[in-house]
């Protein structure tokens, strides 16, 4: 790992800049910096095309109504992605391409300071922390970037992203205390040095907005000054920005996604963010106490295994609506419209430039509601399902010479491809779609699929389509008062997820059929498509004139001209089957916790004799501070050893401790287990749990007795990061021994995997989790032995290797499933999972042994006939089993396609 000290803006220069404060910028209203250009109204027109590092200067501005890019008004439809939660840089491209395909035109990125900075003044932007690579990849995928570097980011990350060492340097985070600002300034300076190379305003990349969660004026002034000093000239988006207020949080299902995001559209917002577009994994010691498991946001639109979820359809539809129907970027609130049934709330929007109208209907009741709504001069009967929402439109231009009067289904896109106009509408399976087009002259419709029916009456074409599960219906409309052909496409949610509009330099295209379209390029008379299929799928392509041939993933596809004026593949694209996964056997086992033995040498351990602390937890009166952070141990497990002099008559030991979620304490006296303990209750509400373990002594202590204590200290709270972790005090009954404490935690940060990968277990400090470690003298055990194991207090390690042989044209997601053995209600059972040395998180045992599947990211997981090392560290106490439980690999889905994956460096150990 390359660690360096950044060049910092001098304190005097920074203070001088801070003294100028706002530099003419208003806190409310426009947050554009002067170099970004001025804001102002913009007429409705085609939105800007996909962004890239085009080398041209661009103007970006915000006002209270909209984002303006080069004088045009795009809707920003962002999805949040935390690169650090996908520790395989190759897969960043996979998820970013999926986000763009599903309709997003921007990605919101949070950066965790603690992952980049293992010590004051040391910063690492290499490997899985390569911000420069991520920003380049986002630009190559045609996505704007909203950058959120903190310093505090929340996001259920340890200490909200603040580095552990910040607990010991004084100064309160988020304040204007110079002791804090000096370090925050360094961090932002290092981030900005990378971001400045990727600014959209300079044509060097796609960083469009800079995000801050600060609400205090002083914080914002200093942040603006820092940005100016570092050459960051894009607008600053913050909580007081009108366009940024009330950003929606995670949603549970598709219906809630519609309610939340349609509601924002109904309020006239042109900036929206899906949190999370991809959740990923809170691996290692990354998660805050508020994160219940290593899986971050199981409700994300794209799940941890990079698969689409049932929440994706409405987001896909809305994203493409905003991107391909420019009327919606100019919508403002219009005169109130009411449904006849008051349970349906209606928001009415209108575009003064085009005369288009939109109606957002929301039903918060527990029953489906059928009501009448005035639309397009007609009272239209509509049904809104329980706790759901719908979006309707009137007056939309559907190409040349045709306009939508009204529809009972949602528009998804309207686009022109060559001489063909295409309009797609979407609804739920089981509904009847009714579309009405204004046609002064009678047109000539043609049914291309069986379901459609139509009638022409008094200047309007009425089209009816029963929506069926995963079915798409096409109607071709010719004639009337235009020589252009209109293709109407009506689809249910499932079928809409296989409609892929794409912009090329030579014009727009539309692809139907595969599970994903990643990229499209026109090459002479050939359109070259790349993407993914899961099942066998049809391929239909609408492309500009002159395109006669189709290639899919580098292979020519036999095709012909279809009735819908499209290129149709003669044969279906192939699907893919799940890979064959090996059984996990060849296990070896070894116990540790040598630190509990009286003869263990602790001469190199840190003496715990401090009398003061930088933390907010008061130190014990007259006794040394034992808080782990004060001795430089910020992540993972910590060991304490205390030599007791004058312990004759000692009867009882009382140990108070403080942890994050799922904390645990184990104690030994002269190598004899005293017991284990875990804190109970709901904690203090700020991410801290405290407990006091009281142990009676089984025997009279010997002279110079040794008390050994292992504390699983876990995470810092997001909003109380300086609260103590580890032991807080120790008391003795029956004697008053003299006590000399030593402490040991994680060794030096892993130079590749980073500071949050390792804790202080003996096996971690000596490389038992790493590939290449010689475990040949460990005890061989069968897979059956993993489901139980003799109950013992302490730490037991299990290791094995396995190989996968996934074909190179297949993108397969693989998980590791742990079915824990019920631990008899003690809760004292933890399994830390390491794959090729990468700490993927902890399985926490409970009364039922509820299973958990750890997603194994490709890149860390070697899938192409290479060896993988799996190591499990089991902490057990209080009668809990010492085995991890049933352990197996399971397929989590796959696709024919994917992106090339580079192995993530996973250095091992060779000296045993």
PDB file of N, CA and C in Angstrom, residues 412-495:
ATOM      1  N   UNK A 412     -43.690   5.170 -20.779  1.00  0.00           N
ATOM      2  CA  UNK A 412     -42.322   4.810 -20.404  1.00  0.00           C
ATOM      3  C   UNK A 412     -41.307   5.487 -21.311  1.00  0.00           C
ATOM      4  N   UNK A 413     -41.608   5.608 -22.600  1.00  0.00           N
ATOM      5  CA  UNK A 413     -40.678   6.276 -23.500  1.00  0.00           C
ATOM      6  C   UNK A 413     -41.412   6.689 -24.762  1.00  0.00           C
ATOM      7  N   UNK A 414     -40.889   7.715 -25.402  1.00  0.00           N
ATOM      8  CA  UNK A 414     -41.334   8.134 -26.721  1.00  0.00           C
ATOM      9  C   UNK A 414     -40.084   8.559 -27.477  1.00  0.00           C
ATOM     10  N   UNK A 415     -39.810   7.919 -28.605  1.00  0.00           N
ATOM     11  CA  UNK A 415     -38.560   8.159 -29.294  1.00  0.00           C
ATOM     12  C   UNK A 415     -38.740   7.923 -30.785  1.00  0.00           C
ATOM     13  N   UNK A 416     -37.854   8.493 -31.558  1.00  0.00           N
ATOM     14  CA  UNK A 416     -37.845   8.284 -32.993  1.00  0.00           C
ATOM     15  C   UNK A 416     -36.604   7.500 -33.365  1.00  0.00           C
ATOM     16  N   UNK A 417     -36.809   6.457 -34.151  1.00  0.00           N
ATOM     17  CA  UNK A 417     -35.703   5.644 -34.652  1.00  0.00           C
ATOM     18  C   UNK A 417     -35.827   5.616 -36.170  1.00  0.00           C
ATOM     19  N   UNK A 418     -34.959   6.357 -36.823  1.00  0.00           N
ATOM     20  CA  UNK A 418     -35.074   6.469 -38.259  1.00  0.00           C
ATOM     21  C   UNK A 418     -36.400   7.108 -38.633  1.00  0.00           C
ATOM     22  N   UNK A 419     -37.180   6.446 -39.496  1.00  0.00           N
ATOM     23  CA  UNK A 419     -38.477   6.964 -39.930  1.00  0.00           C
ATOM     24  C   UNK A 419     -39.631   6.434 -39.092  1.00  0.00           C
ATOM     25  N   UNK A 420     -39.298   5.814 -37.957  1.00  0.00           N
ATOM     26  CA  UNK A 420     -40.311   5.207 -37.100  1.00  0.00           C
ATOM     27  C   UNK A 420     -40.394   5.948 -35.779  1.00  0.00           C
ATOM     28  N   UNK A 421     -41.612   6.274 -35.329  1.00  0.00           N
ATOM     29  CA  UNK A 421     -41.841   6.794 -33.984  1.00  0.00           C
ATOM     30  C   UNK A 421     -42.284   5.640 -33.102  1.00  0.00           C
ATOM     31  N   UNK A 422     -41.720   5.547 -31.911  1.00  0.00           N
ATOM     32  CA  UNK A 422     -42.034   4.451 -30.985  1.00  0.00           C
ATOM     33  C   UNK A 422     -42.478   5.056 -29.661  1.00  0.00           C
ATOM     34  N   UNK A 423     -43.577   4.552 -29.115  1.00  0.00           N
ATOM     35  CA  UNK A 423     -44.054   4.958 -27.790  1.00  0.00           C
ATOM     36  C   UNK A 423     -44.376   3.707 -26.996  1.00  0.00           C
ATOM     37  N   UNK A 424     -43.842   3.614 -25.792  1.00  0.00           N
ATOM     38  CA  UNK A 424     -44.069   2.446 -24.938  1.00  0.00           C
ATOM     39  C   UNK A 424     -44.831   2.868 -23.691  1.00  0.00           C
ATOM     40  N   UNK A 425     -45.796   2.036 -23.297  1.00  0.00           N
ATOM     41  CA  UNK A 425     -46.607   2.247 -22.101  1.00  0.00           C
ATOM     42  C   UNK A 425     -46.564   0.981 -21.258  1.00  0.00           C
ATOM     43  N   UNK A 426     -46.653   1.156 -19.936  1.00  0.00           N
ATOM     44  CA  UNK A 426     -46.495   0.018 -19.035  1.00  0.00           C
ATOM     45  C   UNK A 426     -47.587   0.034 -17.970  1.00  0.00           C
ATOM     46  N   UNK A 427     -47.921  -1.164 -17.498  1.00  0.00           N
ATOM     47  CA  UNK A 427     -48.896  -1.327 -16.430  1.00  0.00           C
ATOM     48  C   UNK A 427     -48.711  -2.669 -15.762  1.00  0.00           C
ATOM     49  N   UNK A 428     -49.627  -3.020 -14.881  1.00  0.00           N
ATOM     50  CA  UNK A 428     -49.529  -4.266 -14.134  1.00  0.00           C
ATOM     51  C   UNK A 428     -50.269  -5.390 -14.852  1.00  0.00           C
ATOM     52  N   UNK A 429     -49.710  -6.600 -14.797  1.00  0.00           N
ATOM     53  CA  UNK A 429     -50.375  -7.763 -15.392  1.00  0.00           C
ATOM     54  C   UNK A 429     -51.761  -7.922 -14.783  1.00  0.00           C
ATOM     55  N   UNK A 430     -52.728  -8.261 -15.627  1.00  0.00           N
ATOM     56  CA  UNK A 430     -54.107  -8.412 -15.185  1.00  0.00           C
ATOM     57  C   UNK A 430     -54.961  -7.192 -15.432  1.00  0.00           C
ATOM     58  N   UNK A 431     -54.353  -6.043 -15.749  1.00  0.00           N
ATOM     59  CA  UNK A 431     -55.102  -4.827 -16.026  1.00  0.00           C
ATOM     60  C   UNK A 431     -55.465  -4.756 -17.506  1.00  0.00           C
ATOM     61  N   UNK A 432     -56.442  -3.914 -17.799  1.00  0.00           N
ATOM     62  CA  UNK A 432     -56.768  -3.591 -19.183  1.00  0.00           C
ATOM     63  C   UNK A 432     -56.208  -2.208 -19.488  1.00  0.00           C
ATOM     64  N   UNK A 433     -55.323  -2.124 -20.447  1.00  0.00           N
ATOM     65  CA  UNK A 433     -54.747  -0.843 -20.852  1.00  0.00           C
ATOM     66  C   UNK A 433     -55.635  -0.209 -21.909  1.00  0.00           C
ATOM     67  N   UNK A 434     -55.904   1.082 -21.724  1.00  0.00           N
ATOM     68  CA  UNK A 434     -56.718   1.832 -22.682  1.00  0.00           C
ATOM     69  C   UNK A 434     -55.936   3.077 -23.070  1.00  0.00           C
ATOM     70  N   UNK A 435     -55.556   3.172 -24.349  1.00  0.00           N
ATOM     71  CA  UNK A 435     -54.823   4.321 -24.872  1.00  0.00           C
ATOM     72  C   UNK A 435     -55.699   5.032 -25.890  1.00  0.00           C
ATOM     73  N   UNK A 436     -55.716   6.343 -25.801  1.00  0.00           N
ATOM     74  CA  UNK A 436     -56.523   7.145 -26.716  1.00  0.00           C
ATOM     75  C   UNK A 436     -55.615   8.184 -27.364  1.00  0.00           C
ATOM     76  N   UNK A 437     -55.578   8.196 -28.710  1.00  0.00           N
ATOM     77  CA  UNK A 437     -54.749   9.119 -29.470  1.00  0.00           C
ATOM     78  C   UNK A 437     -55.640  10.095 -30.228  1.00  0.00           C
ATOM     79  N   UNK A 438     -55.240  11.359 -30.200  1.00  0.00           N
ATOM     80  CA  UNK A 438     -55.904  12.353 -31.040  1.00  0.00           C
ATOM     81  C   UNK A 438     -55.457  12.155 -32.485  1.00  0.00           C
ATOM     82  N   UNK A 439     -56.420  11.884 -33.376  1.00  0.00           N
ATOM     83  CA  UNK A 439     -56.118  11.655 -34.786  1.00  0.00           C
ATOM     84  C   UNK A 439     -57.185  12.359 -35.626  1.00  0.00           C
ATOM     85  N   UNK A 440     -56.917  13.562 -36.104  1.00  0.00           N
ATOM     86  CA  UNK A 440     -57.926  14.280 -36.900  1.00  0.00           C
ATOM     87  C   UNK A 440     -58.404  13.469 -38.099  1.00  0.00           C
ATOM     88  N   UNK A 441     -57.514  12.711 -38.731  1.00  0.00           N
ATOM     89  CA  UNK A 441     -57.880  11.846 -39.840  1.00  0.00           C
ATOM     90  C   UNK A 441     -57.753  10.398 -39.405  1.00  0.00           C
ATOM     91  N   UNK A 442     -58.632   9.553 -39.897  1.00  0.00           N
ATOM     92  CA  UNK A 442     -58.644   8.155 -39.465  1.00  0.00           C
ATOM     93  C   UNK A 442     -57.351   7.462 -39.894  1.00  0.00           C
ATOM     94  N   UNK A 443     -56.652   6.846 -38.932  1.00  0.00           N
ATOM     95  CA  UNK A 443     -55.394   6.152 -39.248  1.00  0.00           C
ATOM     96  C   UNK A 443     -55.664   4.710 -39.683  1.00  0.00           C
ATOM     97  N   UNK A 444     -54.548   4.033 -39.945  1.00  0.00           N
ATOM     98  CA  UNK A 444     -54.618   2.627 -40.376  1.00  0.00           C
ATOM     99  C   UNK A 444     -53.807   1.783 -39.381  1.00  0.00           C
ATOM    100  N   UNK A 445     -54.471   1.278 -38.319  1.00  0.00           N
ATOM    101  CA  UNK A 445     -53.755   0.441 -37.344  1.00  0.00           C
ATOM    102  C   UNK A 445     -53.578  -0.988 -37.853  1.00  0.00           C
ATOM    103  N   UNK A 446     -52.518  -1.634 -37.388  1.00  0.00           N
ATOM    104  CA  UNK A 446     -52.256  -3.042 -37.690  1.00  0.00           C
ATOM    105  C   UNK A 446     -51.887  -3.751 -36.404  1.00  0.00           C
ATOM    106  N   UNK A 447     -52.605  -4.831 -36.118  1.00  0.00           N
ATOM    107  CA  UNK A 447     -52.308  -5.625 -34.925  1.00  0.00           C
ATOM    108  C   UNK A 447     -51.107  -6.519 -35.227  1.00  0.00           C
ATOM    109  N   UNK A 448     -50.051  -6.381 -34.420  1.00  0.00           N
ATOM    110  CA  UNK A 448     -48.870  -7.229 -34.567  1.00  0.00           C
ATOM    111  C   UNK A 448     -48.844  -8.357 -33.558  1.00  0.00           C
ATOM    112  N   UNK A 449     -49.659  -8.253 -32.527  1.00  0.00           N
ATOM    113  CA  UNK A 449     -49.799  -9.311 -31.529  1.00  0.00           C
ATOM    114  C   UNK A 449     -51.287  -9.486 -31.258  1.00  0.00           C
ATOM    115  N   UNK A 450     -51.691 -10.662 -30.845  1.00  0.00           N
ATOM    116  CA  UNK A 450     -53.103 -11.032 -30.807  1.00  0.00           C
ATOM    117  C   UNK A 450     -53.937 -10.205 -29.845  1.00  0.00           C
ATOM    118  N   UNK A 451     -53.344  -9.712 -28.764  1.00  0.00           N
ATOM    119  CA  UNK A 451     -54.136  -9.148 -27.684  1.00  0.00           C
ATOM    120  C   UNK A 451     -54.819  -7.826 -28.031  1.00  0.00           C
ATOM    121  N   UNK A 452     -54.285  -7.061 -28.961  1.00  0.00           N
ATOM    122  CA  UNK A 452     -54.739  -5.685 -29.154  1.00  0.00           C
ATOM    123  C   UNK A 452     -56.071  -5.618 -29.904  1.00  0.00           C
ATOM    124  N   UNK A 453     -56.848  -4.574 -29.523  1.00  0.00           N
ATOM    125  CA  UNK A 453     -58.076  -4.227 -30.252  1.00  0.00           C
ATOM    126  C   UNK A 453     -58.159  -2.716 -30.325  1.00  0.00           C
ATOM    127  N   UNK A 454     -58.896  -2.177 -31.301  1.00  0.00           N
ATOM    128  CA  UNK A 454     -58.983  -0.733 -31.441  1.00  0.00           C
ATOM    129  C   UNK A 454     -60.300  -0.333 -32.085  1.00  0.00           C
ATOM    130  N   UNK A 455     -60.584   0.953 -31.950  1.00  0.00           N
ATOM    131  CA  UNK A 455     -61.740   1.555 -32.613  1.00  0.00           C
ATOM    132  C   UNK A 455     -61.432   3.032 -32.820  1.00  0.00           C
ATOM    133  N   UNK A 456     -61.979   3.580 -33.920  1.00  0.00           N
ATOM    134  CA  UNK A 456     -61.807   5.006 -34.214  1.00  0.00           C
ATOM    135  C   UNK A 456     -63.157   5.694 -34.075  1.00  0.00           C
ATOM    136  N   UNK A 457     -63.157   6.776 -33.278  1.00  0.00           N
ATOM    137  CA  UNK A 457     -64.423   7.447 -33.017  1.00  0.00           C
ATOM    138  C   UNK A 457     -64.181   8.942 -32.825  1.00  0.00           C
ATOM    139  N   UNK A 458     -64.789   9.758 -33.690  1.00  0.00           N
ATOM    140  CA  UNK A 458     -64.771  11.210 -33.569  1.00  0.00           C
ATOM    141  C   UNK A 458     -63.371  11.775 -33.333  1.00  0.00           C
ATOM    142  N   UNK A 459     -62.471  11.409 -34.199  1.00  0.00           N
ATOM    143  CA  UNK A 459     -61.134  11.982 -34.182  1.00  0.00           C
ATOM    144  C   UNK A 459     -60.195  11.394 -33.151  1.00  0.00           C
ATOM    145  N   UNK A 460     -60.590  10.270 -32.581  1.00  0.00           N
ATOM    146  CA  UNK A 460     -59.712   9.623 -31.597  1.00  0.00           C
ATOM    147  C   UNK A 460     -59.594   8.125 -31.873  1.00  0.00           C
ATOM    148  N   UNK A 461     -58.358   7.638 -31.791  1.00  0.00           N
ATOM    149  CA  UNK A 461     -58.100   6.212 -31.919  1.00  0.00           C
ATOM    150  C   UNK A 461     -58.025   5.606 -30.529  1.00  0.00           C
ATOM    151  N   UNK A 462     -58.904   4.649 -30.235  1.00  0.00           N
ATOM    152  CA  UNK A 462     -58.952   3.966 -28.944  1.00  0.00           C
ATOM    153  C   UNK A 462     -58.302   2.589 -29.104  1.00  0.00           C
ATOM    154  N   UNK A 463     -57.261   2.332 -28.330  1.00  0.00           N
ATOM    155  CA  UNK A 463     -56.559   1.053 -28.375  1.00  0.00           C
ATOM    156  C   UNK A 463     -56.692   0.386 -27.003  1.00  0.00           C
ATOM    157  N   UNK A 464     -57.121  -0.876 -26.991  1.00  0.00           N
ATOM    158  CA  UNK A 464     -57.278  -1.628 -25.743  1.00  0.00           C
ATOM    159  C   UNK A 464     -56.385  -2.859 -25.783  1.00  0.00           C
ATOM    160  N   UNK A 465     -55.672  -3.099 -24.672  1.00  0.00           N
ATOM    161  CA  UNK A 465     -54.755  -4.238 -24.585  1.00  0.00           C
ATOM    162  C   UNK A 465     -54.875  -4.857 -23.201  1.00  0.00           C
ATOM    163  N   UNK A 466     -55.258  -6.141 -23.102  1.00  0.00           N
ATOM    164  CA  UNK A 466     -55.202  -6.813 -21.799  1.00  0.00           C
ATOM    165  C   UNK A 466     -53.752  -7.154 -21.466  1.00  0.00           C
ATOM    166  N   UNK A 467     -53.281  -6.703 -20.318  1.00  0.00           N
ATOM    167  CA  UNK A 467     -51.885  -6.932 -19.952  1.00  0.00           C
ATOM    168  C   UNK A 467     -51.728  -8.320 -19.347  1.00  0.00           C
ATOM    169  N   UNK A 468     -50.845  -9.119 -19.926  1.00  0.00           N
ATOM    170  CA  UNK A 468     -50.581 -10.464 -19.449  1.00  0.00           C
ATOM    171  C   UNK A 468     -49.170 -10.545 -18.893  1.00  0.00           C
ATOM    172  N   UNK A 469     -48.948 -11.530 -18.039  1.00  0.00           N
ATOM    173  CA  UNK A 469     -47.665 -11.663 -17.351  1.00  0.00           C
ATOM    174  C   UNK A 469     -46.531 -11.872 -18.349  1.00  0.00           C
ATOM    175  N   UNK A 470     -45.540 -10.982 -18.289  1.00  0.00           N
ATOM    176  CA  UNK A 470     -44.335 -11.061 -19.104  1.00  0.00           C
ATOM    177  C   UNK A 470     -44.670 -11.119 -20.597  1.00  0.00           C
ATOM    178  N   UNK A 471     -45.652 -10.310 -20.978  1.00  0.00           N
ATOM    179  CA  UNK A 471     -46.039 -10.254 -22.385  1.00  0.00           C
ATOM    180  C   UNK A 471     -45.982  -8.812 -22.872  1.00  0.00           C
ATOM    181  N   UNK A 472     -45.667  -8.669 -24.142  1.00  0.00           N
ATOM    182  CA  UNK A 472     -45.569  -7.363 -24.769  1.00  0.00           C
ATOM    183  C   UNK A 472     -46.455  -7.370 -26.010  1.00  0.00           C
ATOM    184  N   UNK A 473     -47.226  -6.304 -26.194  1.00  0.00           N
ATOM    185  CA  UNK A 473     -48.138  -6.196 -27.329  1.00  0.00           C
ATOM    186  C   UNK A 473     -47.760  -4.978 -28.168  1.00  0.00           C
ATOM    187  N   UNK A 474     -47.736  -5.152 -29.523  1.00  0.00           N
ATOM    188  CA  UNK A 474     -47.344  -4.081 -30.429  1.00  0.00           C
ATOM    189  C   UNK A 474     -48.478  -3.784 -31.414  1.00  0.00           C
ATOM    190  N   UNK A 475     -48.688  -2.500 -31.627  1.00  0.00           N
ATOM    191  CA  UNK A 475     -49.669  -2.041 -32.610  1.00  0.00           C
ATOM    192  C   UNK A 475     -48.985  -1.032 -33.517  1.00  0.00           C
ATOM    193  N   UNK A 476     -49.099  -1.243 -34.841  1.00  0.00           N
ATOM    194  CA  UNK A 476     -48.509  -0.325 -35.812  1.00  0.00           C
ATOM    195  C   UNK A 476     -49.604   0.608 -36.335  1.00  0.00           C
ATOM    196  N   UNK A 477     -49.314   1.918 -36.300  1.00  0.00           N
ATOM    197  CA  UNK A 477     -50.302   2.910 -36.731  1.00  0.00           C
ATOM    198  C   UNK A 477     -49.711   3.697 -37.893  1.00  0.00           C
ATOM    199  N   UNK A 478     -50.406   3.648 -39.040  1.00  0.00           N
ATOM    200  CA  UNK A 478     -49.975   4.390 -40.218  1.00  0.00           C
ATOM    201  C   UNK A 478     -51.062   5.378 -40.631  1.00  0.00           C
ATOM    202  N   UNK A 479     -50.716   6.257 -41.548  1.00  0.00           N
ATOM    203  CA  UNK A 479     -51.705   7.137 -42.132  1.00  0.00           C
ATOM    204  C   UNK A 479     -52.108   8.265 -41.211  1.00  0.00           C
ATOM    205  N   UNK A 480     -53.337   8.753 -41.371  1.00  0.00           N
ATOM    206  CA  UNK A 480     -53.742   9.951 -40.681  1.00  0.00           C
ATOM    207  C   UNK A 480     -53.183  11.147 -41.419  1.00  0.00           C
ATOM    208  N   UNK A 481     -52.692  12.098 -40.672  1.00  0.00           N
ATOM    209  CA  UNK A 481     -52.174  13.310 -41.317  1.00  0.00           C
ATOM    210  C   UNK A 481     -50.658  13.352 -41.315  1.00  0.00           C
ATOM    211  N   UNK A 482     -49.992  12.193 -41.284  1.00  0.00           N
ATOM    212  CA  UNK A 482     -48.533  12.135 -41.290  1.00  0.00           C
ATOM    213  C   UNK A 482     -48.086  10.910 -42.059  1.00  0.00           C
ATOM    214  N   UNK A 483     -46.899  11.005 -42.650  1.00  0.00           N
ATOM    215  CA  UNK A 483     -46.363   9.851 -43.367  1.00  0.00           C
ATOM    216  C   UNK A 483     -45.443   9.007 -42.502  1.00  0.00           C
ATOM    217  N   UNK A 484     -45.325   9.352 -41.244  1.00  0.00           N
ATOM    218  CA  UNK A 484     -44.486   8.567 -40.336  1.00  0.00           C
ATOM    219  C   UNK A 484     -45.319   7.469 -39.680  1.00  0.00           C
ATOM    220  N   UNK A 485     -44.676   6.345 -39.424  1.00  0.00           N
ATOM    221  CA  UNK A 485     -45.340   5.216 -38.768  1.00  0.00           C
ATOM    222  C   UNK A 485     -45.096   5.293 -37.272  1.00  0.00           C
ATOM    223  N   UNK A 486     -46.164   5.062 -36.514  1.00  0.00           N
ATOM    224  CA  UNK A 486     -46.065   5.020 -35.054  1.00  0.00           C
ATOM    225  C   UNK A 486     -46.192   3.571 -34.597  1.00  0.00           C
ATOM    226  N   UNK A 487     -45.265   3.139 -33.754  1.00  0.00           N
ATOM    227  CA  UNK A 487     -45.346   1.817 -33.157  1.00  0.00           C
ATOM    228  C   UNK A 487     -45.688   1.984 -31.677  1.00  0.00           C
ATOM    229  N   UNK A 488     -46.867   1.473 -31.289  1.00  0.00           N
ATOM    230  CA  UNK A 488     -47.263   1.471 -29.879  1.00  0.00           C
ATOM    231  C   UNK A 488     -46.847   0.144 -29.252  1.00  0.00           C
ATOM    232  N   UNK A 489     -46.165   0.209 -28.114  1.00  0.00           N
ATOM    233  CA  UNK A 489     -45.767  -0.977 -27.364  1.00  0.00           C
ATOM    234  C   UNK A 489     -46.407  -0.889 -25.987  1.00  0.00           C
ATOM    235  N   UNK A 490     -47.109  -1.933 -25.583  1.00  0.00           N
ATOM    236  CA  UNK A 490     -47.746  -1.984 -24.269  1.00  0.00           C
ATOM    237  C   UNK A 490     -47.233  -3.229 -23.557  1.00  0.00           C
ATOM    238  N   UNK A 491     -46.692  -3.044 -22.346  1.00  0.00           N
ATOM    239  CA  UNK A 491     -46.043  -4.153 -21.642  1.00  0.00           C
ATOM    240  C   UNK A 491     -46.419  -4.142 -20.173  1.00  0.00           C
ATOM    241  N   UNK A 492     -46.379  -5.310 -19.564  1.00  0.00           N
ATOM    242  CA  UNK A 492     -46.499  -5.364 -18.109  1.00  0.00           C
ATOM    243  C   UNK A 492     -45.125  -5.128 -17.491  1.00  0.00           C
ATOM    244  N   UNK A 493     -45.054  -5.118 -16.145  1.00  0.00           N
ATOM    245  CA  UNK A 493     -43.795  -4.808 -15.467  1.00  0.00           C
ATOM    246  C   UNK A 493     -42.668  -5.736 -15.898  1.00  0.00           C
ATOM    247  N   UNK A 494     -42.948  -7.045 -15.942  1.00  0.00           N
ATOM    248  CA  UNK A 494     -41.889  -8.004 -16.261  1.00  0.00           C
ATOM    249  C   UNK A 494     -41.364  -7.785 -17.676  1.00  0.00           C
ATOM    250  N   UNK A 495     -42.270  -7.599 -18.638  1.00  0.00           N
ATOM    251  CA  UNK A 495     -41.825  -7.395 -20.023  1.00  0.00           C
ATOM    252  C   UNK A 495     -41.103  -6.067 -20.191  1.00  0.00           C
TER     253      UNK A 495
END
